[in-house]
Short mmCIF file of C-alpha atoms and ligand atoms in Angstrom, two decimals:
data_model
loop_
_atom_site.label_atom_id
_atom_site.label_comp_id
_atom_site.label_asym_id
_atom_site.label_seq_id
_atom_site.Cartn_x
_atom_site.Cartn_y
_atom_site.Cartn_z
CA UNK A 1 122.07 112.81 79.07
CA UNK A 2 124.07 114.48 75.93
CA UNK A 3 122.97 114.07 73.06
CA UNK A 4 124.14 115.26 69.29
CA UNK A 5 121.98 115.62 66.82
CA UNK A 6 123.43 114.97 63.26
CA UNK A 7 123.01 114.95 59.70
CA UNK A 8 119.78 117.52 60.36
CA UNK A 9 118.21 118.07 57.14
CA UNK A 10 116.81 121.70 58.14
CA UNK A 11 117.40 122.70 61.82
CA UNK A 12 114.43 125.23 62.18
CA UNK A 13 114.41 129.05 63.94
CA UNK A 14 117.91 129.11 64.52
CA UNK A 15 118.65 132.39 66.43
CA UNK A 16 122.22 133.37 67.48
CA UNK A 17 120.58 136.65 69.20
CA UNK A 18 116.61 135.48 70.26
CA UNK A 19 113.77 138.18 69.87
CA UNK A 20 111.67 138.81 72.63
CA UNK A 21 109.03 138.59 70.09
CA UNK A 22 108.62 138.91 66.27
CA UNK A 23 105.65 141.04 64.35
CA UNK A 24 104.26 142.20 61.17
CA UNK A 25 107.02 141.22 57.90
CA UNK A 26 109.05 140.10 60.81
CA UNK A 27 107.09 137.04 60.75
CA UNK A 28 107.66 135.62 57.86
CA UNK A 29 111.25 134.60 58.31
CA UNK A 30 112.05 131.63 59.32
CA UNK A 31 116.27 131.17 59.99
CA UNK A 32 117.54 127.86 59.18
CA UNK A 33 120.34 125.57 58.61
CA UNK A 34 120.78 122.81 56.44
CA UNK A 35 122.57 119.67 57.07
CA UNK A 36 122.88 121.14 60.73
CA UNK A 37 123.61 119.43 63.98
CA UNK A 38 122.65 120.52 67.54
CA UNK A 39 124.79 119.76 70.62
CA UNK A 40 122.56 119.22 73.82
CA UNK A 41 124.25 118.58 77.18
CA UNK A 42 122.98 119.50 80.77
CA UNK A 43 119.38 120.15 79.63
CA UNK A 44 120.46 122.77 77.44
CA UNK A 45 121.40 123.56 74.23
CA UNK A 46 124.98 123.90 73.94
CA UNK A 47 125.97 124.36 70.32
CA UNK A 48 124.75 123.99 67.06
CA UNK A 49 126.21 124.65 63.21
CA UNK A 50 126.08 123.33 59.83
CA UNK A 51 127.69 119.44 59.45
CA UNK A 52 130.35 120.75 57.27
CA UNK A 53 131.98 122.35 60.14
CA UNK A 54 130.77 119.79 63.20
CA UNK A 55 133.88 119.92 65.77
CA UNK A 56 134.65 116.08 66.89
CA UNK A 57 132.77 115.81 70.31
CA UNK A 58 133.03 112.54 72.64
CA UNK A 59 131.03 111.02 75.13
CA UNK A 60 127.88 112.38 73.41
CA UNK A 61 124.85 109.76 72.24
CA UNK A 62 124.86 110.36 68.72
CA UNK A 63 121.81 110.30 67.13
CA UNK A 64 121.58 110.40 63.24
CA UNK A 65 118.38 112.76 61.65
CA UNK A 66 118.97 112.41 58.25
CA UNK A 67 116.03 113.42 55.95
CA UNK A 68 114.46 114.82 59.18
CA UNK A 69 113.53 118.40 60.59
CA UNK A 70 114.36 119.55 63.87
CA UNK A 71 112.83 123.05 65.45
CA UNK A 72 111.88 124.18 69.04
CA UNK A 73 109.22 122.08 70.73
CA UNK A 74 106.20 123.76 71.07
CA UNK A 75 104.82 126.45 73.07
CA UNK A 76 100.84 126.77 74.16
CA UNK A 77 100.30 129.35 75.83
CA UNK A 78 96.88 128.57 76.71
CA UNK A 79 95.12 125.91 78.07
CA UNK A 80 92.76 124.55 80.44
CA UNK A 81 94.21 121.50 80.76
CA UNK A 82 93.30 120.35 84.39
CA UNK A 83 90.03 119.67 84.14
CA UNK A 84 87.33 116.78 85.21
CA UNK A 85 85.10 114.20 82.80
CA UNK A 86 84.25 115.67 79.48
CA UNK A 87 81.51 117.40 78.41
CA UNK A 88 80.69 115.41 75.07
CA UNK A 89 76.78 115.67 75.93
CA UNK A 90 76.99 118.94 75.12
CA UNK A 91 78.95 118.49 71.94
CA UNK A 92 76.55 116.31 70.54
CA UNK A 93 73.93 118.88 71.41
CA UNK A 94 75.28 121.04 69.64
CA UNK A 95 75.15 118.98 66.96
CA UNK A 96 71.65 118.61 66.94
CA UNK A 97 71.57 122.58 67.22
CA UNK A 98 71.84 123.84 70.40
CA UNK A 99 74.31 127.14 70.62
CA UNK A 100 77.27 127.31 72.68
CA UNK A 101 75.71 130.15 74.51
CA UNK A 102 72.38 128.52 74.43
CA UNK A 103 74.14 125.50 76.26
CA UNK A 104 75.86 127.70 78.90
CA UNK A 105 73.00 129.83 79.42
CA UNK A 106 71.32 126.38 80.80
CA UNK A 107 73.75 125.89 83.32
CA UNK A 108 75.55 123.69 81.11
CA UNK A 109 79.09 125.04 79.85
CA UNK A 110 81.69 126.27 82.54
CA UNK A 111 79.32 125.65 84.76
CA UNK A 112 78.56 121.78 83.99
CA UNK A 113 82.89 121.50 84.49
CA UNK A 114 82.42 123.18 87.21
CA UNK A 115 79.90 120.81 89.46
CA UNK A 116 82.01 118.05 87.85
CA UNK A 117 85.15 119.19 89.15
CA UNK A 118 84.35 120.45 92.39
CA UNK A 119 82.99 116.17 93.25
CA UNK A 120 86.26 115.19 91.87
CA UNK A 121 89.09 114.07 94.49
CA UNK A 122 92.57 116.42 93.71
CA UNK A 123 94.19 112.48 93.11
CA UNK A 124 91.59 112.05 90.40
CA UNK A 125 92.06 114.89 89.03
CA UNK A 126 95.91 114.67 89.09
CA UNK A 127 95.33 111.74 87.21
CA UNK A 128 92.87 112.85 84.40
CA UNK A 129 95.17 115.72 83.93
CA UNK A 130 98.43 113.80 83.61
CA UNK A 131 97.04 111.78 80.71
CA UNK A 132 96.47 114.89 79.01
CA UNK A 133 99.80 116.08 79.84
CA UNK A 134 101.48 113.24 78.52
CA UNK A 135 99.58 113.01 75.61
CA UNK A 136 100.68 116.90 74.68
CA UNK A 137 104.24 116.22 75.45
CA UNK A 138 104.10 113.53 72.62
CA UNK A 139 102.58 115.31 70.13
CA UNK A 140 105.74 118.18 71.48
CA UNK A 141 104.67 120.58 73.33
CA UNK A 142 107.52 121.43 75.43
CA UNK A 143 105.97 124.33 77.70
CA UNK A 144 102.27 124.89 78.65
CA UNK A 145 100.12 127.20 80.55
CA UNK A 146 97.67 125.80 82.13
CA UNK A 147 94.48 127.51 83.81
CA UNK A 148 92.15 127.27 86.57
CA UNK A 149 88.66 128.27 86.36
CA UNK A 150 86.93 124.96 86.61
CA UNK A 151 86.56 125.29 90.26
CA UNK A 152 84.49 128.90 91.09
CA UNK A 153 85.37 128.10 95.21
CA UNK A 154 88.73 129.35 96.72
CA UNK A 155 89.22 125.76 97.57
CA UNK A 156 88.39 124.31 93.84
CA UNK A 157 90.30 126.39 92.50
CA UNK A 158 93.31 125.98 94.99
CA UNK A 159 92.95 122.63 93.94
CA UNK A 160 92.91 122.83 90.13
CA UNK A 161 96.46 125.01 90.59
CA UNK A 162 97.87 122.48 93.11
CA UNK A 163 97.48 120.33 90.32
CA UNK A 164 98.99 122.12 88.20
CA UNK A 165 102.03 122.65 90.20
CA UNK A 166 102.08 119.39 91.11
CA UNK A 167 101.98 117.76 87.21
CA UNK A 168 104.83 120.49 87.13
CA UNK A 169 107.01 119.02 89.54
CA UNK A 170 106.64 115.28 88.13
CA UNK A 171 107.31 116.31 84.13
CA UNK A 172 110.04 117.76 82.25
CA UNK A 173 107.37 120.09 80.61
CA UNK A 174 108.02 123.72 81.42
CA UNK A 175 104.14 124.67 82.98
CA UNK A 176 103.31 128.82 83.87
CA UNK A 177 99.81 128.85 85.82
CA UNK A 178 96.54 131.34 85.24
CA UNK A 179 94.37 131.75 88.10
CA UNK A 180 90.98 132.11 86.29
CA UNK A 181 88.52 132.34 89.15
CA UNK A 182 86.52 135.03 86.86
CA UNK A 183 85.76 132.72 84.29
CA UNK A 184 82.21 132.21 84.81
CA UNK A 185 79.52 133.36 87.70
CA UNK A 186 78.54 130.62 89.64
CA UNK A 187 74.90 129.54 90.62
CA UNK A 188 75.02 130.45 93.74
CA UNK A 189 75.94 134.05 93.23
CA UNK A 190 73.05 134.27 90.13
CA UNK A 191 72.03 137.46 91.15
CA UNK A 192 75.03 139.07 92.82
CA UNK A 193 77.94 138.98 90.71
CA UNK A 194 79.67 141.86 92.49
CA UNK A 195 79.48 138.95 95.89
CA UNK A 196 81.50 137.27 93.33
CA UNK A 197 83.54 139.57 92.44
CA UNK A 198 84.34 140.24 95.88
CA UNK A 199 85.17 136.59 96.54
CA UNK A 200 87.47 137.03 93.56
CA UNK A 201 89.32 139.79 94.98
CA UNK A 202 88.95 139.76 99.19
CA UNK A 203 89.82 136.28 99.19
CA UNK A 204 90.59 133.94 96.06
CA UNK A 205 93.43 136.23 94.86
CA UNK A 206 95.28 137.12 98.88
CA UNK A 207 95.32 133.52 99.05
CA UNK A 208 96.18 132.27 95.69
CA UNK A 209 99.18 134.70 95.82
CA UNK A 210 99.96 133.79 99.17
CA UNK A 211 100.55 130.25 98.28
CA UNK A 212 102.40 131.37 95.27
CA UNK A 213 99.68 128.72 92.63
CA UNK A 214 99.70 131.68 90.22
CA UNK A 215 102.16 133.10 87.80
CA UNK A 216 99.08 135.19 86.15
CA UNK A 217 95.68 136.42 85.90
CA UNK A 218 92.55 135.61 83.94
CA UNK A 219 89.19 136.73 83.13
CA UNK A 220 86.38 136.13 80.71
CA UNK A 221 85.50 139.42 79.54
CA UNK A 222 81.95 139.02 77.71
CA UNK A 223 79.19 139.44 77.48
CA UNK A 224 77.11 137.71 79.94
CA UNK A 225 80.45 136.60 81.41
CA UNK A 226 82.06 139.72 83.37
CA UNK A 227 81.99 143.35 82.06
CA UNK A 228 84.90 145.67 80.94
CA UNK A 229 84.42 147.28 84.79
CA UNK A 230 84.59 143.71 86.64
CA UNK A 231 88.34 142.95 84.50
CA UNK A 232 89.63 146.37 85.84
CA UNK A 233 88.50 145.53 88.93
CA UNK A 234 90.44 142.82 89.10
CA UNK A 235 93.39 143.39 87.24
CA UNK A 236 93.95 146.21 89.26
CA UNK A 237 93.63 143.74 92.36
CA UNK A 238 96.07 141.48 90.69
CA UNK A 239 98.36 144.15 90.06
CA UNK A 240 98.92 144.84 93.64
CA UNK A 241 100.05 140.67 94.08
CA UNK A 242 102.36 141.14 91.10
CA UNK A 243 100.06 139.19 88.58
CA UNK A 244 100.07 139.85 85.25
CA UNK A 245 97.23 139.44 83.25
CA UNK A 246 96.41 136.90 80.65
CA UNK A 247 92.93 137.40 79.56
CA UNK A 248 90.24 136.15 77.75
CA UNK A 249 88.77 139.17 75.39
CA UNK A 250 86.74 138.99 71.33
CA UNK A 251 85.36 135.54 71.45
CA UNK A 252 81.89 136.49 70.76
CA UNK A 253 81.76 140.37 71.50
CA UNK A 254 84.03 143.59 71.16
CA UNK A 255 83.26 145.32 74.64
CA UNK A 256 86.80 146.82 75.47
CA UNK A 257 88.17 143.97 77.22
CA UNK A 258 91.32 144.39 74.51
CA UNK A 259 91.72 148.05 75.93
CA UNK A 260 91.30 147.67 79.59
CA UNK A 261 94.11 144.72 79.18
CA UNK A 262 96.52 146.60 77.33
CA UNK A 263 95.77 148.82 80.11
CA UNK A 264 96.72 146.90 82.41
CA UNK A 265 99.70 145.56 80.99
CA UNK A 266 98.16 142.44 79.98
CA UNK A 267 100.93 139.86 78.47
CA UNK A 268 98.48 138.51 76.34
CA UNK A 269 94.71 139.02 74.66
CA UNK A 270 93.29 135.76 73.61
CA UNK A 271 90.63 134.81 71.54
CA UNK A 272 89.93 137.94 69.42
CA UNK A 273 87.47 135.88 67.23
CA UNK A 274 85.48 139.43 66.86
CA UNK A 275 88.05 142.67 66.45
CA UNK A 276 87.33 146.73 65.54
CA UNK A 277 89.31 148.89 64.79
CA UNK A 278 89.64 150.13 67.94
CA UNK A 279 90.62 146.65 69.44
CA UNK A 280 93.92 146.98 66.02
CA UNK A 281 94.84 150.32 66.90
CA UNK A 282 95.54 149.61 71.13
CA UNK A 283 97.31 146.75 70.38
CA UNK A 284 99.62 148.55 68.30
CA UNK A 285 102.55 149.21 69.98
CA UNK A 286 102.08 147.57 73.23
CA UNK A 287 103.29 144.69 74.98
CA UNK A 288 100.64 142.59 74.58
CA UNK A 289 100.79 139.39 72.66
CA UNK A 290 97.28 138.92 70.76
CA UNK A 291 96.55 134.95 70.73
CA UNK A 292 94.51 133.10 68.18
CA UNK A 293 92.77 129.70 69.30
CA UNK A 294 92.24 127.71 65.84
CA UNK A 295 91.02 124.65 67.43
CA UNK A 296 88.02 126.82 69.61
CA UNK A 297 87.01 128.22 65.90
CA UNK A 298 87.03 124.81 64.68
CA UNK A 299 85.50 122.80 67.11
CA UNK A 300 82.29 125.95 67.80
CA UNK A 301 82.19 126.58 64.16
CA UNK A 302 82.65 130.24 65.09
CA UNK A 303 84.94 132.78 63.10
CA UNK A 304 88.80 132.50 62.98
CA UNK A 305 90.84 134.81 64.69
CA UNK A 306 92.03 137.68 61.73
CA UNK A 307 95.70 136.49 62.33
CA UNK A 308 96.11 137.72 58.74
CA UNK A 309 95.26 141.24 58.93
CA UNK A 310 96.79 141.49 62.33
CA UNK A 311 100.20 140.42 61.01
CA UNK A 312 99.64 142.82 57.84
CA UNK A 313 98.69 145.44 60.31
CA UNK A 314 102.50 145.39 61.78
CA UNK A 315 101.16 143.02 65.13
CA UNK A 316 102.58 140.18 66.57
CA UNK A 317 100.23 136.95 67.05
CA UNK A 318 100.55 133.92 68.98
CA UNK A 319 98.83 130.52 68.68
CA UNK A 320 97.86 127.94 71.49
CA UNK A 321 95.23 125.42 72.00
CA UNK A 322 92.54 126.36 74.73
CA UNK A 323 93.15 122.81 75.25
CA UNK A 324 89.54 122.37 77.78
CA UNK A 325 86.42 120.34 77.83
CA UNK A 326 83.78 122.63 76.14
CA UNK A 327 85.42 124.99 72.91
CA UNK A 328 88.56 122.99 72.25
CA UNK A 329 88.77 119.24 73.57
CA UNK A 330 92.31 118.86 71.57
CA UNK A 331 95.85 119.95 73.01
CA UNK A 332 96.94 119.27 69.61
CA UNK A 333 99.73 122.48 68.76
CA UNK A 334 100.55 119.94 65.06
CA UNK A 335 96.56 120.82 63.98
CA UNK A 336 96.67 124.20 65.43
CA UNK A 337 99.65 125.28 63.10
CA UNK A 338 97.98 123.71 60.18
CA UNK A 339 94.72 125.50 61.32
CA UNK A 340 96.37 128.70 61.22
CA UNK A 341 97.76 128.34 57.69
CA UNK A 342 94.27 126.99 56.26
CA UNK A 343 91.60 129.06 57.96
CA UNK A 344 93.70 132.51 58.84
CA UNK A 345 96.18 132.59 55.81
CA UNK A 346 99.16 132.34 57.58
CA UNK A 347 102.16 130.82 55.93
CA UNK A 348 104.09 127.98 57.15
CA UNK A 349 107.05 130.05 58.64
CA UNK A 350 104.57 133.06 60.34
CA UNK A 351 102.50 129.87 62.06
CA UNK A 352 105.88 128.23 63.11
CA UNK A 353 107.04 131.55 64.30
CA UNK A 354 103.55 132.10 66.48
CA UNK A 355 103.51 128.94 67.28
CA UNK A 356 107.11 128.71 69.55
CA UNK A 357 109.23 132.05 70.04
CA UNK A 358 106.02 134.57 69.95
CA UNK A 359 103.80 131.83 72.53
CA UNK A 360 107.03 131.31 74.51
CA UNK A 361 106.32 135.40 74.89
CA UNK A 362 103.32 134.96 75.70
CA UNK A 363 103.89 132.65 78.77
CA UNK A 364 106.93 134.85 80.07
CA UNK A 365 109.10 132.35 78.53
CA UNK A 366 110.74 134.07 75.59
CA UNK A 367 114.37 134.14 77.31
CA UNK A 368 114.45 130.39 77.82
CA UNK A 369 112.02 128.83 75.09
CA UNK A 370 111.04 129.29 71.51
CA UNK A 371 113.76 129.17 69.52
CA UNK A 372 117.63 127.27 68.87
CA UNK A 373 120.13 129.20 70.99
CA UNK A 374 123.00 128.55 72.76
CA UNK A 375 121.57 128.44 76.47
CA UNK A 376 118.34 127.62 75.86
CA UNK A 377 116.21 124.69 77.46
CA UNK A 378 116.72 121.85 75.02
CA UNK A 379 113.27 121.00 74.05
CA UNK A 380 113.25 119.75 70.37
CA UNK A 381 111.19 118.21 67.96
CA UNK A 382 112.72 115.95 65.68
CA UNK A 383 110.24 114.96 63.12
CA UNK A 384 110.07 111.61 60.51
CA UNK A 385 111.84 111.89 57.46
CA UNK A 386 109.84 114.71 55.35
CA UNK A 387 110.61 116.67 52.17
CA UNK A 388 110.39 120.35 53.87
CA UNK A 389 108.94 122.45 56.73
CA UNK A 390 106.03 123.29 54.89
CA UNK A 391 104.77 119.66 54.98
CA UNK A 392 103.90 120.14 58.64
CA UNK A 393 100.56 122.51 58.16
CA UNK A 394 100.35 120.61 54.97
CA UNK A 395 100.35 117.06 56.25
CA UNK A 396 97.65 118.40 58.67
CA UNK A 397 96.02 115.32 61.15
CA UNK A 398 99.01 113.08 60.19
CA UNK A 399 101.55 112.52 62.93
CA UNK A 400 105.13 113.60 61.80
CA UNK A 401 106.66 113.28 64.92
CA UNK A 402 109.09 111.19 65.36
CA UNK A 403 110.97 111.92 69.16
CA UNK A 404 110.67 114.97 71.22
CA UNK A 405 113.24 116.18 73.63
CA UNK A 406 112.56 117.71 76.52
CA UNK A 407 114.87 119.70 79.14
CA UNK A 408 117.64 117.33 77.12
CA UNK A 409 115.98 113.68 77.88
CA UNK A 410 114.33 112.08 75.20
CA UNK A 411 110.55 111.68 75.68
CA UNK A 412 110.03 107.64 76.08
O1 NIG B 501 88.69 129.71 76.20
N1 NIG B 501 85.86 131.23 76.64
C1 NIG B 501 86.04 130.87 77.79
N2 NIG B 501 86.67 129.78 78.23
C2 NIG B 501 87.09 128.65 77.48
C3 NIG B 501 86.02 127.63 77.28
C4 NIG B 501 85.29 127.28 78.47
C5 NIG B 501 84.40 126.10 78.36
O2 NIG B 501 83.50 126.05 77.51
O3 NIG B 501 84.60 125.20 79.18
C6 NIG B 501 87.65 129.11 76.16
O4 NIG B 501 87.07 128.88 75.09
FE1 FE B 502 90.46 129.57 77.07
#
């Protein structure tokens, strides 16, 4: 379909010439147009300018966005997505006082997701996941990673990516997958993580690259999780299968897990609830996008990410969801933009900015998502009428969505 958008009261992060990724003051600009229109055709965006110069174009559906905003669609660049049941018990017992930790410690936690998703059938699963999916796409998210570690067995885990892939072929969502086989120890290997470790490495990883299920790596680097030793291990492993890492590092603890995955190369560091100065000065400098999870620091009640002082400190910073059944049961990006400007500071065009080109970045997607240029995959957000950008943290829980477009098809 081709499609021109006109009348646009502010077309959003308009790039002629798109960043890889934006840091520090860098941030805090936002390009825009005013009374813009976009030309999409092929998927793609093929043109875009201000009305008062709008060439005459036929055989395009013309479709009029007066009073409304229109910016990239949405980029999370981590979630957990595919995953079985729920794990609202657990919630509600933390309610009544129970720690996260405490929780996991019982074998609840990864662990609970675990059992549940190893009994259910890959169909079921498909299907659970796809409502999610969906869901996301309409609140416009136009490109998602999406994680395994719900499975702890090379075949659960197989499975969980398989899904993946599969809810990849049957969208027009753009999905990158994490193989996160080290995300917790299971039972079974209580009292010999390194068996684990070597399942991890010997034969989860040979085979997940074999089948091509990954595009990176994860692993839960924490205490009581896996050690700073156990994610060299296997990012070194990884390395050799042409998997880069992804990790999970900070939630609870500062161990190192931000230097060994700089180390390594890592594209991202995610969490980073807890940061020294150490953790500031490695990331300086480096490839590696730090990402801030709002909606895990809402929903555990543990501390926001510093996405303030990182961006004063000259970093870059990314947001996603951690869209998964325990720390963050909400694939919401609309609540984790507002969440970013109310908890962590950040202003409207710095969350907007993390939010698409610098979590298109951190997905390997920078080239293709995260911004308006010519060439780009058309994957839009056109909101309802509303006075200015800022009204979209501001407006935070209300639904200002109006369509999405995704690889150039409008989302029914
Ligand atoms: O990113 N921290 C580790 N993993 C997930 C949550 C896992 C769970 O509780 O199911 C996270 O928060
Ligand atoms: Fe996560």
């Amino acid at each position: 379909m081709k499609l021109l958008l006109t009348h646009i009261q502010e077309l959003l992060q308009v790039r002629e010439l798109a960043p890889i990724f934006l840091k520090g003051e860098a941030m805090s600009e936002l390009p825009t147009i005013k009374d813009a229109w976009v030309l999409v055709n092929h998927g793609v965006i093929e043109d875009y300018g201000s009305m008062d110069a709008m060439p005459k174009v036929k055989g395009f559906k013309p479709i009029d966005c007066s009073g409304k905003i229109v910016m990239p669609a949405w980029c999370d660049s981590h979630s957990h997505l595919v995953y079985a049941g729920n794990r609202e018990g657990e919630f509600v017992d933390r309610l009544k006082g129970l720690s996260y930790q405490e929780i996991a410690s019982k074998g609840g936690g990864i662990l609970n997701s675990a059992k549940k998703l190893q009994e259910t059938s890959e169909d079921d699963l498909y299907h659970q996941s796809e409502a999610r999916l969906k869901e996301v796409m309409k609140m416009g998210t136009g490109a998602i990673e999406i994680k395994s570690g719900y499975g702890l067995t090379t075949e659960a885990e197989m499975k969980m990516l398989r899904v993946a892939k599969r809810l990849a072929e049957h969208y027009p969502i753009t999905i990158k997958t994490n193989f996160l086989g080290a995300h917790a120890v299971p039972k079974e290997f209580k009292e010999n993580k390194d068996g684990y470790m070597d399942l991890l490495c010997n034969e989860m990883l040979p085979q997940i690259a074999e089948e091509k299920l990954a595009d990176f790596v994860d692993i839960f680097c924490e205490e009581g999780y896996f050690t700073v030793e156990d994610t060299d291990r296997l990012l070194s492993e990884a390395t050799k299968y042409g998997l880069r890492p992804k990790i999970h590092v900070n939630q609870f603890n500062s161990i190192g897990g931000v230097e060994v995955g700089v180390k390594h190369n890592a594209l991202s560091v995610d969490h980073l609830e807890v940061m020294n100065d150490a953790d500031y000065e490695v990331l300086q400098d480096s490839q590696t996008m730090p990402t801030a999870l709002p909606g895990c620091s809402f929903f555990l009640g543990i501390p926001y990410t510093p996405g303030r002082e990182m961006i004063d400190k000259g970093l870059p910073l990314a947001l996603a969801t951690d869209y998964n059944p325990g720390s963050a049961p909400s694939g919401n990006m609309n609540f984790v933009v507002s969440a970013a400007c109310v908890k962590m500071k950040l202003t409207p065009e710095e969350a907007i900015n993390a939010a698409t080109i610098n979590s298109a970045y951190a997905m390997g997607l920078e080239k293709t998502h995260g911004t308006i240029t010519k060439g780009k995959v058309a994957n839009l957000i056109i909101t309802k009428p509303i006075p200015s950008y800022g009204y979209l943290p501001y407006s935070f829980g209300s639904n200002l969505i109006d369509q999405v477009v995704l690889n150039g098809q409008i989302l029914e």
